[in-house]
Amino acid sequence: MSEHEKNTTEKSAVSTKTMDFVVALMFLALGGVVMWDSSRLGSKWGSDGPEAGYFPFYIGLFLCVAAAVNAARAYLGRDLKAASFVSTTALKMVFSVLLPTIFYVLLIDGVGPIPGLGIYVPSVLFIAAFMRWLGRYKWLMAAVVSVGVVVVFFLMFEIWFKVPLPKGPLEAALGLN
């Protein structure tokens, strides 16, 4: 146990042992998918040499063997049992950024029947929300900075570099498509 772990009183969200086991299972699944798809392509040695899936099949096999060894070590190992992988406080901080970012990405392209808003409107909302929520800036400052940043990006990408970015209904209404 490290000195930091001895001094901290934060509650652990998940142990290192659990995360090692979960990641090993994910790599085992990835290796299985590689082996399965390589078999579909042909993973044997043909009359003219290796088939298309020969080398990827063995890479997937090695990945599965390594993942199985790591899963067994994580499952049977006792040394990592009490070690904390992440505290609940740190995990909350990660999700406080991850979840709004996922929502931002979904707003850009749309979800199911909900049409996308393009990149510019969600970017204004995203920057302003983070400035207000995490930075504790006043709404006026958040609005000015978020709109300013998006205007600069619009000029840079759309006008100067001629790189069209996804646009939504607002840009269509303003004739910016």
PDB file of C-alpha atoms in Angstrom:
ATOM      1  CA  MET A   1       0.000   0.000   0.000  1.00  0.00           C
ATOM      2  CA  SER A   2       1.417   3.385  -0.987  1.00  0.00           C
ATOM      3  CA  GLU A   3       1.852   6.302   1.385  1.00  0.00           C
ATOM      4  CA  HIS A   4      -0.933   8.164  -0.431  1.00  0.00           C
ATOM      5  CA  GLU A   5      -3.355   5.261   0.118  1.00  0.00           C
ATOM      6  CA  LYS A   6      -2.534   5.148   3.836  1.00  0.00           C
ATOM      7  CA  ASN A   7      -3.211   8.879   4.244  1.00  0.00           C
ATOM      8  CA  THR A   8      -6.388   9.144   2.212  1.00  0.00           C
ATOM      9  CA  THR A   9      -9.814   8.577   3.704  1.00  0.00           C
ATOM     10  CA  GLU A  10     -11.737   8.778   0.441  1.00  0.00           C
ATOM     11  CA  LYS A  11     -14.062   5.925  -0.383  1.00  0.00           C
ATOM     12  CA  SER A  12     -12.902   3.704  -3.217  1.00  0.00           C
ATOM     13  CA  ALA A  13     -15.238   3.484  -6.220  1.00  0.00           C
ATOM     14  CA  VAL A  14     -13.546   0.393  -7.629  1.00  0.00           C
ATOM     15  CA  SER A  15     -10.503  -1.684  -6.776  1.00  0.00           C
ATOM     16  CA  THR A  16      -7.435  -2.161  -8.949  1.00  0.00           C
ATOM     17  CA  LYS A  17      -8.058  -5.900  -8.930  1.00  0.00           C
ATOM     18  CA  THR A  18     -11.543  -5.445 -10.386  1.00  0.00           C
ATOM     19  CA  MET A  19     -10.340  -3.063 -13.087  1.00  0.00           C
ATOM     20  CA  ASP A  20      -7.461  -5.363 -14.037  1.00  0.00           C
ATOM     21  CA  PHE A  21      -9.934  -8.225 -14.428  1.00  0.00           C
ATOM     22  CA  VAL A  22     -12.430  -6.152 -16.454  1.00  0.00           C
ATOM     23  CA  VAL A  23      -9.750  -4.813 -18.807  1.00  0.00           C
ATOM     24  CA  ALA A  24      -8.332  -8.326 -19.276  1.00  0.00           C
ATOM     25  CA  LEU A  25     -11.818  -9.559 -20.226  1.00  0.00           C
ATOM     26  CA  MET A  26     -12.197  -6.692 -22.695  1.00  0.00           C
ATOM     27  CA  PHE A  27      -8.888  -7.608 -24.349  1.00  0.00           C
ATOM     28  CA  LEU A  28      -9.951 -11.257 -24.378  1.00  0.00           C
ATOM     29  CA  ALA A  29     -13.135 -10.269 -26.211  1.00  0.00           C
ATOM     30  CA  LEU A  30     -11.152  -8.096 -28.644  1.00  0.00           C
ATOM     31  CA  GLY A  31      -8.773 -10.956 -29.389  1.00  0.00           C
ATOM     32  CA  GLY A  32     -11.754 -13.266 -29.917  1.00  0.00           C
ATOM     33  CA  VAL A  33     -13.310 -10.852 -32.404  1.00  0.00           C
ATOM     34  CA  VAL A  34     -10.001 -10.588 -34.299  1.00  0.00           C
ATOM     35  CA  MET A  35      -9.691 -14.386 -34.422  1.00  0.00           C
ATOM     36  CA  TRP A  36     -13.313 -14.828 -35.532  1.00  0.00           C
ATOM     37  CA  ASP A  37     -13.054 -12.248 -38.313  1.00  0.00           C
ATOM     38  CA  SER A  38      -9.664 -13.592 -39.417  1.00  0.00           C
ATOM     39  CA  SER A  39     -11.195 -17.065 -39.707  1.00  0.00           C
ATOM     40  CA  ARG A  40     -13.901 -15.572 -41.909  1.00  0.00           C
ATOM     41  CA  LEU A  41     -11.211 -14.147 -44.208  1.00  0.00           C
ATOM     42  CA  GLY A  42      -9.186 -17.344 -44.187  1.00  0.00           C
ATOM     43  CA  SER A  43      -6.607 -17.980 -41.508  1.00  0.00           C
ATOM     44  CA  LYS A  44      -4.817 -21.019 -42.839  1.00  0.00           C
ATOM     45  CA  TRP A  45      -1.704 -21.516 -44.902  1.00  0.00           C
ATOM     46  CA  GLY A  46      -2.831 -21.842 -48.504  1.00  0.00           C
ATOM     47  CA  SER A  47      -1.065 -23.379 -51.480  1.00  0.00           C
ATOM     48  CA  ASP A  48       0.316 -19.958 -52.419  1.00  0.00           C
ATOM     49  CA  GLY A  49       1.172 -18.836 -48.889  1.00  0.00           C
ATOM     50  CA  PRO A  50      -0.716 -17.363 -45.966  1.00  0.00           C
ATOM     51  CA  GLU A  51      -4.346 -16.419 -46.471  1.00  0.00           C
ATOM     52  CA  ALA A  52      -5.572 -12.887 -45.686  1.00  0.00           C
ATOM     53  CA  GLY A  53      -6.444 -13.623 -42.076  1.00  0.00           C
ATOM     54  CA  TYR A  54      -3.425 -15.767 -41.190  1.00  0.00           C
ATOM     55  CA  PHE A  55      -1.322 -13.187 -39.358  1.00  0.00           C
ATOM     56  CA  PRO A  56      -4.245 -11.296 -37.754  1.00  0.00           C
ATOM     57  CA  PHE A  57      -5.563 -14.642 -36.454  1.00  0.00           C
ATOM     58  CA  TYR A  58      -2.335 -15.351 -34.587  1.00  0.00           C
ATOM     59  CA  ILE A  59      -2.136 -11.791 -33.284  1.00  0.00           C
ATOM     60  CA  GLY A  60      -5.670 -12.284 -31.922  1.00  0.00           C
ATOM     61  CA  LEU A  61      -4.632 -15.642 -30.446  1.00  0.00           C
ATOM     62  CA  PHE A  62      -1.613 -14.104 -28.683  1.00  0.00           C
ATOM     63  CA  LEU A  63      -3.852 -11.286 -27.441  1.00  0.00           C
ATOM     64  CA  CYS A  64      -6.312 -13.853 -26.024  1.00  0.00           C
ATOM     65  CA  VAL A  65      -3.556 -15.828 -24.295  1.00  0.00           C
ATOM     66  CA  ALA A  66      -2.056 -12.690 -22.744  1.00  0.00           C
ATOM     67  CA  ALA A  67      -5.506 -11.469 -21.677  1.00  0.00           C
ATOM     68  CA  ALA A  68      -6.352 -14.853 -20.131  1.00  0.00           C
ATOM     69  CA  VAL A  69      -3.105 -14.808 -18.140  1.00  0.00           C
ATOM     70  CA  ASN A  70      -3.828 -11.262 -16.939  1.00  0.00           C
ATOM     71  CA  ALA A  71      -7.428 -12.174 -16.059  1.00  0.00           C
ATOM     72  CA  ALA A  72      -6.218 -15.163 -14.051  1.00  0.00           C
ATOM     73  CA  ARG A  73      -3.604 -13.055 -12.248  1.00  0.00           C
ATOM     74  CA  ALA A  74      -6.205 -10.417 -11.426  1.00  0.00           C
ATOM     75  CA  TYR A  75      -8.758 -12.980 -10.267  1.00  0.00           C
ATOM     76  CA  LEU A  76      -6.362 -15.051  -8.204  1.00  0.00           C
ATOM     77  CA  GLY A  77      -4.018 -12.291  -7.054  1.00  0.00           C
ATOM     78  CA  ARG A  78      -4.223 -11.127  -3.482  1.00  0.00           C
ATOM     79  CA  ASP A  79      -1.792  -8.210  -3.581  1.00  0.00           C
ATOM     80  CA  LEU A  80      -4.154  -5.853  -5.414  1.00  0.00           C
ATOM     81  CA  LYS A  81      -7.300  -6.717  -3.487  1.00  0.00           C
ATOM     82  CA  ALA A  82      -7.382  -3.643  -1.247  1.00  0.00           C
ATOM     83  CA  ALA A  83      -5.725  -1.156  -3.599  1.00  0.00           C
ATOM     84  CA  SER A  84      -8.094   1.524  -4.857  1.00  0.00           C
ATOM     85  CA  PHE A  85      -8.160   2.157  -8.594  1.00  0.00           C
ATOM     86  CA  VAL A  86     -10.132   5.376  -8.262  1.00  0.00           C
ATOM     87  CA  SER A  87     -11.919   7.167  -5.455  1.00  0.00           C
ATOM     88  CA  THR A  88     -15.562   8.147  -5.687  1.00  0.00           C
ATOM     89  CA  THR A  89     -14.581  11.824  -5.668  1.00  0.00           C
ATOM     90  CA  ALA A  90     -12.204  11.411  -8.609  1.00  0.00           C
ATOM     91  CA  LEU A  91     -14.746   9.302 -10.500  1.00  0.00           C
ATOM     92  CA  LYS A  92     -17.388  12.001 -10.021  1.00  0.00           C
ATOM     93  CA  MET A  93     -14.944  14.555 -11.459  1.00  0.00           C
ATOM     94  CA  VAL A  94     -14.337  12.371 -14.510  1.00  0.00           C
ATOM     95  CA  PHE A  95     -18.063  11.925 -15.113  1.00  0.00           C
ATOM     96  CA  SER A  96     -18.692  15.652 -14.611  1.00  0.00           C
ATOM     97  CA  VAL A  97     -16.677  16.175 -17.789  1.00  0.00           C
ATOM     98  CA  LEU A  98     -17.448  12.940 -19.659  1.00  0.00           C
ATOM     99  CA  LEU A  99     -21.250  13.077 -19.570  1.00  0.00           C
ATOM    100  CA  PRO A 100     -21.598  16.680 -20.826  1.00  0.00           C
ATOM    101  CA  THR A 101     -19.045  15.902 -23.544  1.00  0.00           C
ATOM    102  CA  ILE A 102     -21.102  12.916 -24.722  1.00  0.00           C
ATOM    103  CA  PHE A 103     -24.211  15.129 -24.729  1.00  0.00           C
ATOM    104  CA  TYR A 104     -22.292  17.760 -26.742  1.00  0.00           C
ATOM    105  CA  VAL A 105     -21.271  15.222 -29.382  1.00  0.00           C
ATOM    106  CA  LEU A 106     -24.837  13.919 -29.630  1.00  0.00           C
ATOM    107  CA  LEU A 107     -26.139  17.471 -30.134  1.00  0.00           C
ATOM    108  CA  ILE A 108     -23.767  18.025 -33.057  1.00  0.00           C
ATOM    109  CA  ASP A 109     -25.037  15.137 -35.182  1.00  0.00           C
ATOM    110  CA  GLY A 110     -28.448  14.521 -33.626  1.00  0.00           C
ATOM    111  CA  VAL A 111     -29.884  11.425 -31.983  1.00  0.00           C
ATOM    112  CA  GLY A 112     -32.524   9.274 -33.632  1.00  0.00           C
ATOM    113  CA  PRO A 113     -35.383  11.540 -34.743  1.00  0.00           C
ATOM    114  CA  ILE A 114     -33.778  14.630 -33.155  1.00  0.00           C
ATOM    115  CA  PRO A 115     -31.920  16.564 -35.867  1.00  0.00           C
ATOM    116  CA  GLY A 116     -28.359  17.692 -35.321  1.00  0.00           C
ATOM    117  CA  LEU A 117     -27.584  21.289 -34.444  1.00  0.00           C
ATOM    118  CA  GLY A 118     -24.242  21.376 -36.252  1.00  0.00           C
ATOM    119  CA  ILE A 119     -21.028  22.147 -34.442  1.00  0.00           C
ATOM    120  CA  TYR A 120     -21.379  25.856 -33.747  1.00  0.00           C
ATOM    121  CA  VAL A 121     -24.494  26.103 -31.533  1.00  0.00           C
ATOM    122  CA  PRO A 122     -23.562  23.119 -29.331  1.00  0.00           C
ATOM    123  CA  SER A 123     -20.039  24.560 -29.021  1.00  0.00           C
ATOM    124  CA  VAL A 124     -21.370  27.860 -27.699  1.00  0.00           C
ATOM    125  CA  LEU A 125     -23.537  25.995 -25.188  1.00  0.00           C
ATOM    126  CA  PHE A 126     -20.729  23.626 -24.207  1.00  0.00           C
ATOM    127  CA  ILE A 127     -18.104  26.320 -23.624  1.00  0.00           C
ATOM    128  CA  ALA A 128     -20.537  28.606 -21.771  1.00  0.00           C
ATOM    129  CA  ALA A 129     -21.816  25.779 -19.566  1.00  0.00           C
ATOM    130  CA  PHE A 130     -18.329  24.676 -18.606  1.00  0.00           C
ATOM    131  CA  MET A 131     -17.187  28.215 -17.900  1.00  0.00           C
ATOM    132  CA  ARG A 132     -20.211  28.793 -15.703  1.00  0.00           C
ATOM    133  CA  TRP A 133     -20.373  25.394 -14.018  1.00  0.00           C
ATOM    134  CA  LEU A 134     -16.745  24.433 -13.513  1.00  0.00           C
ATOM    135  CA  GLY A 135     -15.042  27.829 -13.831  1.00  0.00           C
ATOM    136  CA  ARG A 136     -17.701  29.743 -11.870  1.00  0.00           C
ATOM    137  CA  TYR A 137     -17.573  32.656 -14.335  1.00  0.00           C
ATOM    138  CA  LYS A 138     -20.497  35.046 -14.599  1.00  0.00           C
ATOM    139  CA  TRP A 139     -22.999  34.363 -17.381  1.00  0.00           C
ATOM    140  CA  LEU A 140     -22.020  37.485 -19.334  1.00  0.00           C
ATOM    141  CA  MET A 141     -18.348  36.477 -19.441  1.00  0.00           C
ATOM    142  CA  ALA A 142     -19.242  32.894 -20.363  1.00  0.00           C
ATOM    143  CA  ALA A 143     -21.514  34.094 -23.170  1.00  0.00           C
ATOM    144  CA  VAL A 144     -18.985  36.561 -24.593  1.00  0.00           C
ATOM    145  CA  VAL A 145     -16.103  34.068 -24.542  1.00  0.00           C
ATOM    146  CA  SER A 146     -18.112  31.131 -25.924  1.00  0.00           C
ATOM    147  CA  VAL A 147     -19.582  33.159 -28.786  1.00  0.00           C
ATOM    148  CA  GLY A 148     -16.188  34.749 -29.483  1.00  0.00           C
ATOM    149  CA  VAL A 149     -14.402  31.405 -29.635  1.00  0.00           C
ATOM    150  CA  VAL A 150     -17.011  29.961 -31.977  1.00  0.00           C
ATOM    151  CA  VAL A 151     -16.895  33.013 -34.258  1.00  0.00           C
ATOM    152  CA  VAL A 152     -13.093  32.739 -34.467  1.00  0.00           C
ATOM    153  CA  PHE A 153     -13.372  29.010 -35.274  1.00  0.00           C
ATOM    154  CA  PHE A 154     -16.021  29.740 -37.909  1.00  0.00           C
ATOM    155  CA  LEU A 155     -13.796  32.316 -39.568  1.00  0.00           C
ATOM    156  CA  MET A 156     -10.729  30.100 -39.342  1.00  0.00           C
ATOM    157  CA  PHE A 157     -12.273  26.882 -40.678  1.00  0.00           C
ATOM    158  CA  GLU A 158     -15.069  28.026 -42.976  1.00  0.00           C
ATOM    159  CA  ILE A 159     -13.578  31.216 -44.440  1.00  0.00           C
ATOM    160  CA  TRP A 160      -9.791  30.963 -44.290  1.00  0.00           C
ATOM    161  CA  PHE A 161      -9.164  27.203 -44.545  1.00  0.00           C
ATOM    162  CA  LYS A 162     -12.332  26.440 -46.567  1.00  0.00           C
ATOM    163  CA  VAL A 163     -13.072  23.396 -44.394  1.00  0.00           C
ATOM    164  CA  PRO A 164     -16.828  22.984 -43.997  1.00  0.00           C
ATOM    165  CA  LEU A 165     -17.906  21.817 -40.562  1.00  0.00           C
ATOM    166  CA  PRO A 166     -21.336  20.370 -39.712  1.00  0.00           C
ATOM    167  CA  LYS A 167     -23.998  23.049 -39.673  1.00  0.00           C
ATOM    168  CA  GLY A 168     -27.483  23.028 -38.220  1.00  0.00           C
ATOM    169  CA  PRO A 169     -30.763  24.878 -38.621  1.00  0.00           C
ATOM    170  CA  LEU A 170     -29.439  28.187 -37.250  1.00  0.00           C
ATOM    171  CA  GLU A 171     -26.699  28.384 -39.850  1.00  0.00           C
ATOM    172  CA  ALA A 172     -29.247  27.454 -42.562  1.00  0.00           C
ATOM    173  CA  ALA A 173     -31.577  30.248 -41.372  1.00  0.00           C
ATOM    174  CA  LEU A 174     -28.669  32.722 -41.472  1.00  0.00           C
ATOM    175  CA  GLY A 175     -27.655  31.571 -44.971  1.00  0.00           C
ATOM    176  CA  LEU A 176     -24.287  30.245 -43.810  1.00  0.00           C
ATOM    177  CA  ASN A 177     -24.620  26.755 -45.346  1.00  0.00           C
TER     178      ASN A 177
END
